[in-house]
Coordinates of C-alpha atoms in Angstrom, one line a residue:
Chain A
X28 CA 0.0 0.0 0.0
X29 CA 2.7 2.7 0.9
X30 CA 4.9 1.3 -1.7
X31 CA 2.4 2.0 -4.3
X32 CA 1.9 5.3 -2.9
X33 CA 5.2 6.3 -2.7
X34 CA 6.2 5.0 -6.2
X35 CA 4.9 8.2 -8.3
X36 CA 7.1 10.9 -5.9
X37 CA 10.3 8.9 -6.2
X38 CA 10.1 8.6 -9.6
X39 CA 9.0 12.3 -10.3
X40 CA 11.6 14.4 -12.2
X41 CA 13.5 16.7 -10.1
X42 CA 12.3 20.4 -10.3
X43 CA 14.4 22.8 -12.2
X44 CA 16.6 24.3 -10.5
X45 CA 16.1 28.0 -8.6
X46 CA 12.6 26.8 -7.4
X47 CA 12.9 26.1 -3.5
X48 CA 12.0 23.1 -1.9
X49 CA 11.4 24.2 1.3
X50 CA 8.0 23.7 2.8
X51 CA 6.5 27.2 1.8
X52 CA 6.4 29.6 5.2
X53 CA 3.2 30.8 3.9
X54 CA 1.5 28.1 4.4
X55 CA 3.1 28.0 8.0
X56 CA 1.5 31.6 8.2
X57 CA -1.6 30.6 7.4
X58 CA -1.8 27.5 9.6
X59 CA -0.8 29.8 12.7
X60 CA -3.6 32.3 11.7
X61 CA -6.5 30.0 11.4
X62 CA -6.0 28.4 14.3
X63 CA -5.3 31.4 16.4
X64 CA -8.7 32.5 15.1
X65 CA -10.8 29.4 15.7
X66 CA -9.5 29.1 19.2
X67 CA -10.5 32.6 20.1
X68 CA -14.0 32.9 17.9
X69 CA -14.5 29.7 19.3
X70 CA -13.0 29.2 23.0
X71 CA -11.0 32.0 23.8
X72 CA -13.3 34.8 23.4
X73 CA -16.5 33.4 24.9
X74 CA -14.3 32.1 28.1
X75 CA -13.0 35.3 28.6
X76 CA -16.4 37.2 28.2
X77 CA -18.3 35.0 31.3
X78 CA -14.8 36.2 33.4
X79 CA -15.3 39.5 32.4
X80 CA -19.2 39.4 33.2
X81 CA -18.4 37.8 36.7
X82 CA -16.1 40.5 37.4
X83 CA -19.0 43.6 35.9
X84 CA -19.6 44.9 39.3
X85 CA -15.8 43.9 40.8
X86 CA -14.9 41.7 43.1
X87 CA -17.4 42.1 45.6
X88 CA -20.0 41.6 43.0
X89 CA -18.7 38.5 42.2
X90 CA -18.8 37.6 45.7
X91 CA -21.9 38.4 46.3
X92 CA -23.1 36.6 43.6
X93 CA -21.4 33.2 45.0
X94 CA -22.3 33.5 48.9
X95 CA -26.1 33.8 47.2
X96 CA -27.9 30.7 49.5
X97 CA -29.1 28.7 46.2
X98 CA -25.5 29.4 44.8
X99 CA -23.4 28.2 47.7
X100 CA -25.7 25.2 48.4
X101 CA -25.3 24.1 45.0
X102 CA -21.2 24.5 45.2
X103 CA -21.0 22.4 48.6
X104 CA -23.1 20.0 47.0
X105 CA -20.7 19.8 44.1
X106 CA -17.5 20.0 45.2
X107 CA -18.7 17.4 48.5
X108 CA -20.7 14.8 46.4
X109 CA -17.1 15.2 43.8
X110 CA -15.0 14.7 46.6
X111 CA -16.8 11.4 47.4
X112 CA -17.3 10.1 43.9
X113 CA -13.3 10.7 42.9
X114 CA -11.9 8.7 46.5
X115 CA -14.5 6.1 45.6
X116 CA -13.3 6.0 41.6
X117 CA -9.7 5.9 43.0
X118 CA -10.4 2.2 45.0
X119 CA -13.1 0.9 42.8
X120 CA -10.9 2.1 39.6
X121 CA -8.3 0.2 41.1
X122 CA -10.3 -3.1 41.9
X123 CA -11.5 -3.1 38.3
X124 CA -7.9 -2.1 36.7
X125 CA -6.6 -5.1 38.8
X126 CA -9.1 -7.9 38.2
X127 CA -9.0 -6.9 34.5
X128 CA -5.5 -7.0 34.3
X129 CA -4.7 -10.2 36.9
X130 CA -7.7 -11.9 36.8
X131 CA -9.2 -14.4 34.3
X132 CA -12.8 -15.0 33.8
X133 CA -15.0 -15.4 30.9
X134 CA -16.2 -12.6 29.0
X135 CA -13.2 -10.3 30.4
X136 CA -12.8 -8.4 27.0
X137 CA -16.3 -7.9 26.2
X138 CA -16.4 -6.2 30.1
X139 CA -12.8 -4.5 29.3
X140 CA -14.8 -2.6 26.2
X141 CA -17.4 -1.7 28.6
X142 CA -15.7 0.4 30.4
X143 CA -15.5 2.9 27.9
X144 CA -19.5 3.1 27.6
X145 CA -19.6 6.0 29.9
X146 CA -17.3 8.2 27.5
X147 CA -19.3 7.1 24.5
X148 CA -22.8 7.5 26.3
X149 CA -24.6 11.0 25.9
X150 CA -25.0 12.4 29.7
X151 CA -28.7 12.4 29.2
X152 CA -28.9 9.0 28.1
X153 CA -26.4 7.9 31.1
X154 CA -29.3 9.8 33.6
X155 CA -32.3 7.8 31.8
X156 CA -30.3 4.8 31.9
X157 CA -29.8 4.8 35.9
X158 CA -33.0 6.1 36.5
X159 CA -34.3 2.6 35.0
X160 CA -32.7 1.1 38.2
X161 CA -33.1 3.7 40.7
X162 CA -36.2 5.5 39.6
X163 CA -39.5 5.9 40.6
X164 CA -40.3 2.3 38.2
X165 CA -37.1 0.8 39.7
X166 CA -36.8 -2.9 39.0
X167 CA -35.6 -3.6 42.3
X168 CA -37.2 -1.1 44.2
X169 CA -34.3 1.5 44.9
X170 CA -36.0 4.6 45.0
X171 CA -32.6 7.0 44.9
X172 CA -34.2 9.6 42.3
X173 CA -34.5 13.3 43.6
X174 CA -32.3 12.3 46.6
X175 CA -28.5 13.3 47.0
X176 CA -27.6 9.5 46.4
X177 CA -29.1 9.8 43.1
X178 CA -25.9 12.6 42.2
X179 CA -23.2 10.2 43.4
X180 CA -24.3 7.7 41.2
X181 CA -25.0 9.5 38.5
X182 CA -21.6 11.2 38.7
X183 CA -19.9 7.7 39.6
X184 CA -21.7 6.8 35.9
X185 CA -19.9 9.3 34.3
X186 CA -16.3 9.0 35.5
X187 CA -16.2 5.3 36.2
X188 CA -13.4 5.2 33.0
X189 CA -10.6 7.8 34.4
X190 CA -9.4 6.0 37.1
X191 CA -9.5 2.5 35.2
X192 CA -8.0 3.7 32.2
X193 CA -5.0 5.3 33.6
X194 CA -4.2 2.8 35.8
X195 CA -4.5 -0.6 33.6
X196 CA -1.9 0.5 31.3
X197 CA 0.9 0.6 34.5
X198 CA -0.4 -2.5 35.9
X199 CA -0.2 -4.1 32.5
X200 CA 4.1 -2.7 32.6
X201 CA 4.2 -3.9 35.7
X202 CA 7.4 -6.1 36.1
X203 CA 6.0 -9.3 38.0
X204 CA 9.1 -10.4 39.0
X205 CA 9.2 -7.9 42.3
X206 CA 5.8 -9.5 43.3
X207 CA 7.5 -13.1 43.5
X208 CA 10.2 -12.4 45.1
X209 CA 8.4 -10.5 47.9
X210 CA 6.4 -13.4 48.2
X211 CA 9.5 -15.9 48.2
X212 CA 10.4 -13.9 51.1
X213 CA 7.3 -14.7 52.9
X214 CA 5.1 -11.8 52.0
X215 CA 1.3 -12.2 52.0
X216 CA -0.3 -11.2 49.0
X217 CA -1.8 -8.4 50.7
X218 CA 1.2 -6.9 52.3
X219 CA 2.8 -7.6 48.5
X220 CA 0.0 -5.9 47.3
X221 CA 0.9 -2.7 49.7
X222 CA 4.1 -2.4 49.7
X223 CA 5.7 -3.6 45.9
X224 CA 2.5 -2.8 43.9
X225 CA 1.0 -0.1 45.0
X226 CA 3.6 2.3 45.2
X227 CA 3.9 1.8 41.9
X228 CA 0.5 2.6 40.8
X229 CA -0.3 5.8 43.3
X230 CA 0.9 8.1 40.4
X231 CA -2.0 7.1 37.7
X232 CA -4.3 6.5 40.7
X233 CA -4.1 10.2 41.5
X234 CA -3.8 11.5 37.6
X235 CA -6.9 9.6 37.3
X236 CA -8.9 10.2 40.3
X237 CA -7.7 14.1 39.7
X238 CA -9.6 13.6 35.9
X239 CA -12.4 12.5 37.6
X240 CA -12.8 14.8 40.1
X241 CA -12.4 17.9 37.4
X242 CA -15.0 15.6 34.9
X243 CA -17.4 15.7 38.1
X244 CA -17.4 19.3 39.2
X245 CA -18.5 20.5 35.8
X246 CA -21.0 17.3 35.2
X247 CA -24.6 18.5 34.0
X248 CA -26.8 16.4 31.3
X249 CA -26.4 12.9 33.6
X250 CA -27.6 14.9 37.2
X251 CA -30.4 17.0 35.1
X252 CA -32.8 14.0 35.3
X253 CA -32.1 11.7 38.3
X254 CA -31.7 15.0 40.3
X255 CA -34.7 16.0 40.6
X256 CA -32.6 19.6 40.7
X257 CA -34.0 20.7 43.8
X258 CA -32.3 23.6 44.8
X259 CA -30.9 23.7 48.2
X260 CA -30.7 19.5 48.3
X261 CA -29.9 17.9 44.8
X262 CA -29.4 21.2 42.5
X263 CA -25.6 20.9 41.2
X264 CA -23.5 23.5 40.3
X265 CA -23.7 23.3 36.9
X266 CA -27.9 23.0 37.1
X267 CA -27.6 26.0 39.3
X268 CA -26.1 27.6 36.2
X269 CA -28.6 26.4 33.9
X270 CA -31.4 27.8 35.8
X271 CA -29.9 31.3 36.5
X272 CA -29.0 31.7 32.6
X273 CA -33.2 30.5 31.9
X274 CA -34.1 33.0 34.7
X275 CA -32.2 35.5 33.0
X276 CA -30.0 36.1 36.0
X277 CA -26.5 36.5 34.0
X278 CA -24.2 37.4 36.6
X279 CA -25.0 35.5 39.0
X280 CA -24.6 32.6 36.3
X281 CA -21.2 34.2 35.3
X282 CA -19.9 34.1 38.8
X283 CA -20.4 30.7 39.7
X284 CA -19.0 29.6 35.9
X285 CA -16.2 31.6 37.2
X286 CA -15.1 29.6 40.1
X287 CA -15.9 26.4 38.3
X288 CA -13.5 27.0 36.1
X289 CA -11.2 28.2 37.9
X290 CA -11.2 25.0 40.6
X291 CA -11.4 22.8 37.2
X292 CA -7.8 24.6 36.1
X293 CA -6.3 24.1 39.7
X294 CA -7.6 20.3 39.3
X295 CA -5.5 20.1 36.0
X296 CA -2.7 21.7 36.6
X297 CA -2.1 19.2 39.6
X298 CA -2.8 16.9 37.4
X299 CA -0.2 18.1 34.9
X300 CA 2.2 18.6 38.0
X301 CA 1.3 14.5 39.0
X302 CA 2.3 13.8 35.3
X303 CA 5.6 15.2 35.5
X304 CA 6.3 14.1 38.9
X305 CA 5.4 10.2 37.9
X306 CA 7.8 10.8 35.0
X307 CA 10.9 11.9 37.2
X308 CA 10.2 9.1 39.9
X309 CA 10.8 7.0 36.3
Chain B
X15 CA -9.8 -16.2 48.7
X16 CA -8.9 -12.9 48.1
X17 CA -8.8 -12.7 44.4
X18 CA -12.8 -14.7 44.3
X19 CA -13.7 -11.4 47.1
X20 CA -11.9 -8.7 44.1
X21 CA -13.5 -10.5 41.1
X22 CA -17.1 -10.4 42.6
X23 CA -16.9 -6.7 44.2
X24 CA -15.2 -5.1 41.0
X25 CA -17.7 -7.1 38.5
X26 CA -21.2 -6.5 41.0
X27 CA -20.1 -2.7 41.3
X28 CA -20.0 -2.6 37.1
X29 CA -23.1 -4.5 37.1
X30 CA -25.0 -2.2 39.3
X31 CA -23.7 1.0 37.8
X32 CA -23.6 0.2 34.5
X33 CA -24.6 -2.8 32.9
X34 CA -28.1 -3.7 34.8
X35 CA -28.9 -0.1 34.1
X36 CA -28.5 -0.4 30.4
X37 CA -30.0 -3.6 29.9
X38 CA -33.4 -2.1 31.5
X39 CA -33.5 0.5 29.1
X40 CA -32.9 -1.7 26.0
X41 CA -35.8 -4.5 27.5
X42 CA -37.9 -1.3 28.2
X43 CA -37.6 0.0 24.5
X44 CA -38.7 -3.4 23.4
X45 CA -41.0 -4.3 26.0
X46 CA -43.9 -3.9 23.7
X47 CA -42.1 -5.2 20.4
X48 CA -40.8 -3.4 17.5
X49 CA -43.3 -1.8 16.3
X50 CA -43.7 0.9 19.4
X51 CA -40.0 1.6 19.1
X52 CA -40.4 2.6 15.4
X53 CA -43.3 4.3 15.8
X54 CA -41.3 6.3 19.0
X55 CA -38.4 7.1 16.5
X56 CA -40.6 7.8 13.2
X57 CA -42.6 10.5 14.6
X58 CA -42.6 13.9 12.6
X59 CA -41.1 15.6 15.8
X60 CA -38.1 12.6 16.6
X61 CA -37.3 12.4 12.6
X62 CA -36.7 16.3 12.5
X63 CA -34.5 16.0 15.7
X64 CA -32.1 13.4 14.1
X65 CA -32.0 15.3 11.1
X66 CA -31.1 18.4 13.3
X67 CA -28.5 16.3 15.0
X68 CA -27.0 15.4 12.0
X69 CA -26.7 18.7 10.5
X70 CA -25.0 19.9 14.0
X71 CA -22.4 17.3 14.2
X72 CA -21.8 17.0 10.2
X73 CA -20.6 20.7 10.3
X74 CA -18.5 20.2 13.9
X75 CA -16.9 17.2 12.9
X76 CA -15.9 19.1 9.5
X77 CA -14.9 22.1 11.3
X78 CA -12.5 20.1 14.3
X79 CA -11.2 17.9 11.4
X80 CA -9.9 20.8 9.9
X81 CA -8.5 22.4 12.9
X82 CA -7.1 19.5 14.3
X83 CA -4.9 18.4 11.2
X84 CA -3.5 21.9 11.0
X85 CA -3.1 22.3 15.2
X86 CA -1.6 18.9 15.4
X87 CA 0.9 19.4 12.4
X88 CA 1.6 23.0 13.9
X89 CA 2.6 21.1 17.5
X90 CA 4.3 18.0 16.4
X91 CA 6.2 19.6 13.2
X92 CA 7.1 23.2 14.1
X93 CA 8.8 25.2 16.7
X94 CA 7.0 28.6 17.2
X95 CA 6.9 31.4 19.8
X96 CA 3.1 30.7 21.6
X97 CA 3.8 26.9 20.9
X98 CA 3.6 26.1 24.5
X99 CA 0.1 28.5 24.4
X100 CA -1.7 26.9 22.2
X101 CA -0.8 22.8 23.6
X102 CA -2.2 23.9 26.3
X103 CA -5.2 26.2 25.3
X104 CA -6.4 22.8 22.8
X105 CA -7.1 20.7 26.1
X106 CA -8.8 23.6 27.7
X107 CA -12.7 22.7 26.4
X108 CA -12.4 19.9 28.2
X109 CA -11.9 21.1 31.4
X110 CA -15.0 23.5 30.8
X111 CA -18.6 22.3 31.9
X112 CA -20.9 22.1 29.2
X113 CA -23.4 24.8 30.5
X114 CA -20.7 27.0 31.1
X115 CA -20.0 26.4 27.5
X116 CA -23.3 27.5 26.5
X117 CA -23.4 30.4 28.3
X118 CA -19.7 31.6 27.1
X119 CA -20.9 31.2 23.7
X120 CA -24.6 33.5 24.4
X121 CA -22.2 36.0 26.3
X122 CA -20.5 37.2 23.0
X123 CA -23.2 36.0 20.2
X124 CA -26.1 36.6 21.8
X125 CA -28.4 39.2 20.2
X126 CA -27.7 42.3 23.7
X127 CA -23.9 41.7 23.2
X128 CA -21.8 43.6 20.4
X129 CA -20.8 41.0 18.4
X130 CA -24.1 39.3 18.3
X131 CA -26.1 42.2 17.3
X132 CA -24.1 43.2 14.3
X133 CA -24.4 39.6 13.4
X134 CA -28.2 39.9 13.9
X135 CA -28.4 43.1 11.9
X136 CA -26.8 41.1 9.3
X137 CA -29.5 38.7 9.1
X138 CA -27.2 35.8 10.9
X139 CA -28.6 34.3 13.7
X140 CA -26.7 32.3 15.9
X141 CA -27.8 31.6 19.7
X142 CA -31.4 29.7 19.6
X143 CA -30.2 28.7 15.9
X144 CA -28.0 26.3 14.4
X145 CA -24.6 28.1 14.0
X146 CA -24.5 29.0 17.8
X147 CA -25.0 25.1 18.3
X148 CA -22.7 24.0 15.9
X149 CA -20.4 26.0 17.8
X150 CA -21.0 24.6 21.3
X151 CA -20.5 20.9 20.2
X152 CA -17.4 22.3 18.1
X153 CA -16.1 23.7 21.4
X154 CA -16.9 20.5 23.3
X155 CA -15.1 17.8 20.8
X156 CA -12.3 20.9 19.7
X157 CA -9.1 18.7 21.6
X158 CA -10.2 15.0 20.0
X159 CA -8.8 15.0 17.0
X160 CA -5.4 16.6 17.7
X161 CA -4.9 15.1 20.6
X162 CA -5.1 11.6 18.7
X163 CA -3.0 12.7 16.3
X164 CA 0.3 14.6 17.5
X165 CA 1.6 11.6 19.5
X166 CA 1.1 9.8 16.2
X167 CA 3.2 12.2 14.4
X168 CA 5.7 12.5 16.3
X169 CA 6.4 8.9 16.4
X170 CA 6.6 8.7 12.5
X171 CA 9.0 11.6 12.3
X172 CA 9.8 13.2 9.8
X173 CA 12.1 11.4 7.5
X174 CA 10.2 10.5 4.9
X175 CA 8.7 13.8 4.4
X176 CA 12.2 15.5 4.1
X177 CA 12.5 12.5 1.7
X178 CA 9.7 14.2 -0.3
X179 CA 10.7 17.5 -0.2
X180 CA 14.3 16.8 -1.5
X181 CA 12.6 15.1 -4.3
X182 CA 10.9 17.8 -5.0
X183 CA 7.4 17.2 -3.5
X184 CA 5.8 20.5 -2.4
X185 CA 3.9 21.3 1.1
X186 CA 0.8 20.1 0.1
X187 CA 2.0 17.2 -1.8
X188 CA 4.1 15.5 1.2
X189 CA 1.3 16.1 3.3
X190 CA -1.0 14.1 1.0
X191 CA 1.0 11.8 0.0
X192 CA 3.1 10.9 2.6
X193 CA 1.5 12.0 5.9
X194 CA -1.6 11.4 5.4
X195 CA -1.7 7.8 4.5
X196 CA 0.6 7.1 7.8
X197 CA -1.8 9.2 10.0
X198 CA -5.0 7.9 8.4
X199 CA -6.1 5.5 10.8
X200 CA -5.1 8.1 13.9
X201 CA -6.9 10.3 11.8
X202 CA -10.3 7.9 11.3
X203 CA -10.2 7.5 15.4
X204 CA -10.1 10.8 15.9
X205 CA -12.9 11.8 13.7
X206 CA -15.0 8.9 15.1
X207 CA -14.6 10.3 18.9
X208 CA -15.0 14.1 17.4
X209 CA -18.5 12.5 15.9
X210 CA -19.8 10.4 19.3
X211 CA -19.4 13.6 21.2
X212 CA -20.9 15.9 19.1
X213 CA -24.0 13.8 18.0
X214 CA -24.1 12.9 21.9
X215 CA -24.0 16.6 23.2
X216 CA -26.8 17.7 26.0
X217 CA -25.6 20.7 28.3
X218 CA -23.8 23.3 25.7
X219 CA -26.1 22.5 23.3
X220 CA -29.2 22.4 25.6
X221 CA -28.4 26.4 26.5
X222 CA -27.8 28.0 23.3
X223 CA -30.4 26.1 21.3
X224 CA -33.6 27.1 23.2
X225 CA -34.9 23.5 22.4
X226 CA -37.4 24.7 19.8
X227 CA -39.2 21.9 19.2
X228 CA -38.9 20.9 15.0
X229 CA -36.3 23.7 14.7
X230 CA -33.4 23.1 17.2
X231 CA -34.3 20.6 18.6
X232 CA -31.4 17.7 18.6
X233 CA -31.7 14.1 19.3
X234 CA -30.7 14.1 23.2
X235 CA -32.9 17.4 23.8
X236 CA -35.7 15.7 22.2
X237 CA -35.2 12.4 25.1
X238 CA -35.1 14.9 27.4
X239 CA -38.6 16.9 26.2
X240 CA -39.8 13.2 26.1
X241 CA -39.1 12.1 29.6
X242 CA -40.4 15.0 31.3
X243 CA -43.8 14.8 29.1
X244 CA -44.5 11.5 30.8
X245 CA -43.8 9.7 27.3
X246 CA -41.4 7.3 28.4
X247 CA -41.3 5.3 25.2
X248 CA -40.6 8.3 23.4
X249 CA -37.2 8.7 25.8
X250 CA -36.6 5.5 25.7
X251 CA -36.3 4.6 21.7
X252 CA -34.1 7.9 21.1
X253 CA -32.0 7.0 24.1
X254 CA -31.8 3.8 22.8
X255 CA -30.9 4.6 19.1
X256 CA -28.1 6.8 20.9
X257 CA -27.0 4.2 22.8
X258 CA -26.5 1.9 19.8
X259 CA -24.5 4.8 18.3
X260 CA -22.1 4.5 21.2
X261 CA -21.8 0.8 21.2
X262 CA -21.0 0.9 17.9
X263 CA -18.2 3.8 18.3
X264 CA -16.7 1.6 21.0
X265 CA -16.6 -1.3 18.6
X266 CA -15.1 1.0 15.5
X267 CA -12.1 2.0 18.5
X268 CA -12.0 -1.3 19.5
X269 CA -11.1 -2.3 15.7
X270 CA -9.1 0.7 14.9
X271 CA -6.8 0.7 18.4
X272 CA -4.6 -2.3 17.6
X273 CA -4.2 -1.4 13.9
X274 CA -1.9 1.3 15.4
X275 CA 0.8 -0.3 16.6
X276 CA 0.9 -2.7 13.5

């Protein structure tokens, strides 16, 4: 195939002479100035508009606008029921990374794939989908809709992958060897477990549960039905947002977009800083 | 002992969450037999939502296609002054929440903000039409595509494209001939996540679209409208067509994944 393809350039006559063969800078100019434009038309501009919005009547506007009872409510909510969901995502992640990796059981690769359905799934499928279980017409009579319960799953739903998928690729690397010889030297598979393997692994555990927690923060289609969006009990951050744009409350939206963002960023950049620091430790 | 306990907690916790929970919805859909399900997804009202859905993630997919050949062979091929800038400004849509998305993009196109009244005086309308939602599920799926592809071209290098050029090959030419065909696969993975996330896009799209049913109305807006209205068949069949969608994009990275490293 890429003989075939390559055949009619290396037979081509060579240009005449004078004529540059350099890739042309113009085209370098060009590629530099669309994309400069599409981030900014696209993302650049619009981000910095809700900043500047938050900030219309300075920063005690801003404040004001977040200390608003509905607003804060719906932060501690987020940023509690996140906190829960990502130490949760880092064991289960972990169990699941494991017992794909080490374990051996029928229909292992067909689960593997699964794991991947929460990416793939639109958010307001994902909240139709767990509402089948633990809705009002529950099949096993777990009546979690409209209750706080109802956001940790629906947020576990949605960043079940993170966790999983960065760890499985470290325990798949993972030399074995260090494993056998702890248990040569009398180790139980637990305290082999604790003290060879997981020190390897706490890197992509935290890269992962720090995706998960950023993922979580900002969720909004997958809480929007199983919610109930209560405000003051089950109203998330980002429903809060939804109803202040519909209300036509713009600031107040602004602000709390704002800090959202803003704790999102932190989360990444520690994530970023996790990257680097699993990469020196080798 | 210990590995039965891990086996049965990790596999009942993936159950619970995720695979009992799908399963209902599929026996749901087809509780009553086919013919509710096409009736559900063959209404005048579902039909225009896929078509809407279409049209939205046709153009973003076109749009991030284009922007993510150019950014990724910008960051893997050159060394520029506002490099570092833009790697990190491509993974910055995904650390925004999808209503915040939405109400970045009324914030400058709306029709009280500068920009989006002299579009509006120019007869373009974009917020609570489709160009303001082909723009939210562009800004949503904007890192997919490069992000797939830099690693890949940095790991072919650049050999054979100097190759080209010394025979003679101009810009375009090397590109098409010679980088494209060892990207393409990269490239088809790309586009296929750029596509499951735009036609699977709720929040952004939910706020700048205003939901008008039979004009903006997309295909996970439309389960929405239907669950609420106590039609849960309605819900159900769209969800379940979506779902489909998604298995099927897992199956195509499945496929494509190992061709890779081949």
């Amino acid at each position: 195939m890429t003989q075939v393809e390559a055949a009619p350039i290396a037979y081509r006559p060579t240009r005449p002479p004078g004529r540059s063969v350099r890739r042309s800078p113009s085209g370098f100019g060009l590629g530099v100035g669309f994309v400069t434009i599409y981030l900014s038309l696209i993302v650049l501009i619009p981000l910095g508009a809700v900043v500047a919005r938050s900030n219309s009547q300075g920063l005690s506007g801003l404040w004001h606008q977040i200390t608003q009872p509905d607003a804060l409510s719906s932060l501690r909510l987020t940023v509690a029921v996140s906190a829960l969901v990502s130490v949760v995502n880092a064991f289960m992640g972990t169990l699941i990374a494991w017992t794909l990796v080490r374990d051996r059981f029928p229909g292992q690769r067909v689960i593997d794939a699964l794991i991947d359905l929460p990416f793939a799934l639109p958010t307001i499928v994902a909240g139709l989908v767990l509402l089948a279980l633990y809705g009002p017409t529950s099949a096993i009579h777990l009546r979690l809709a409209y209750t706080r319960p109802a956001v940790v799953i629906a947020l576990l739903f949605v960043t079940l992958p993170f966790v999983v998928r960065s760890v499985q690729p470290v325990l798949m690397e993972l030399d074995q060897e260090m494993e056998e010889a702890a248990k040569s030297l009398g180790a139980g598979s637990f305290t082999t477990f604790r003290r060879v393997v997981l020190p390897n692994l706490i890197p992509a555990i935290l890269a992962g549960t720090a995706l998960s927690f950023a993922r979580a923060i900002s969720e909004f289609g997958s809480t929007v039905l199983i919610s109930g969006n209560i405000p003051n009990k089950t109203e998330v951050a980002a429903v809060h947002i939804y109803s202040q744009i519909q209300s036509d409350n713009v600031s107040g939206a602004a602000a709390l977009s704002t800090l959202l963002l803003l704790i999102a960023l932190v989360v990444l950049a520690a994530f970023t800083f996790i990257q680097r620091w699993a990469i020196r430790r080798g | 002992m210990g590995k039965w306990i891990g086996r049965i907690v990790a596999l009942a916790y993936l159950m619970l969450l995720l695979i009992v929970p799908v399963g209902i919805v599929f026996f749901r859909t087809f509780r009553h037999g086919f013919s509710p399900f096409w009736d559900a997804i063959t209404t005048t009202q579902a039909e225009h939502a896929f078509r809407v859905t279409l049209e939205v993630a046709i153009f973003a997919v076109i749009g991030n296609t284009v922007f993510g050949l150019i950014a990724a062979m910008l960051l893997a091929r050159h060394r520029f002054p506002g490099r570092a800038a833009l790697n990190a400004l491509i993974d910055l849509p995904l650390a925004v929440s999808p209503v915040v998305v939405g109400l970045a993009l009324i914030l400058v196109y709306g029709r009280f903000e500068p920009i989006g009244r002299f579009l509006d005086n120019h007869g373009i309308k974009v917020i609570f039409s489709l160009p303001g939602m082909v723009l939210a599920t562009i800004f949503v799926s904007l890192p997919l595509l490069a992000r797939e592809l830099v690693p890949v071209l940095e790991e072919i290098g650049i050999e054979q494209e100097q190759a080209a050029w010394t025979l003679g090959a101009s810009g375009l030419q090397t590109f098409r001939r010679i980088t494209l065909p060892a990207i393409r696969w990269a490239l088809a993975y790309g586009v296929v996540l750029t596509l499951a996330r735009a036609l699977g896009e709720f929040g952004a799209v939910a706020v700048v679209s205003g939901g008008l049913v039979g004009k903006t109305q997309t295909l996970t807006l439309y389960v929405q409208q239907e669950f609420q209205n106590f039609d849960p068949i309605g819900a159900y069949a769209a969800s379940f067509v979506l779902a489909v969608i998604a298995i099927v994009v897992l199956i195509i990275i499945n496929v494509l994944r190992p061709k890779e490293h081949s």
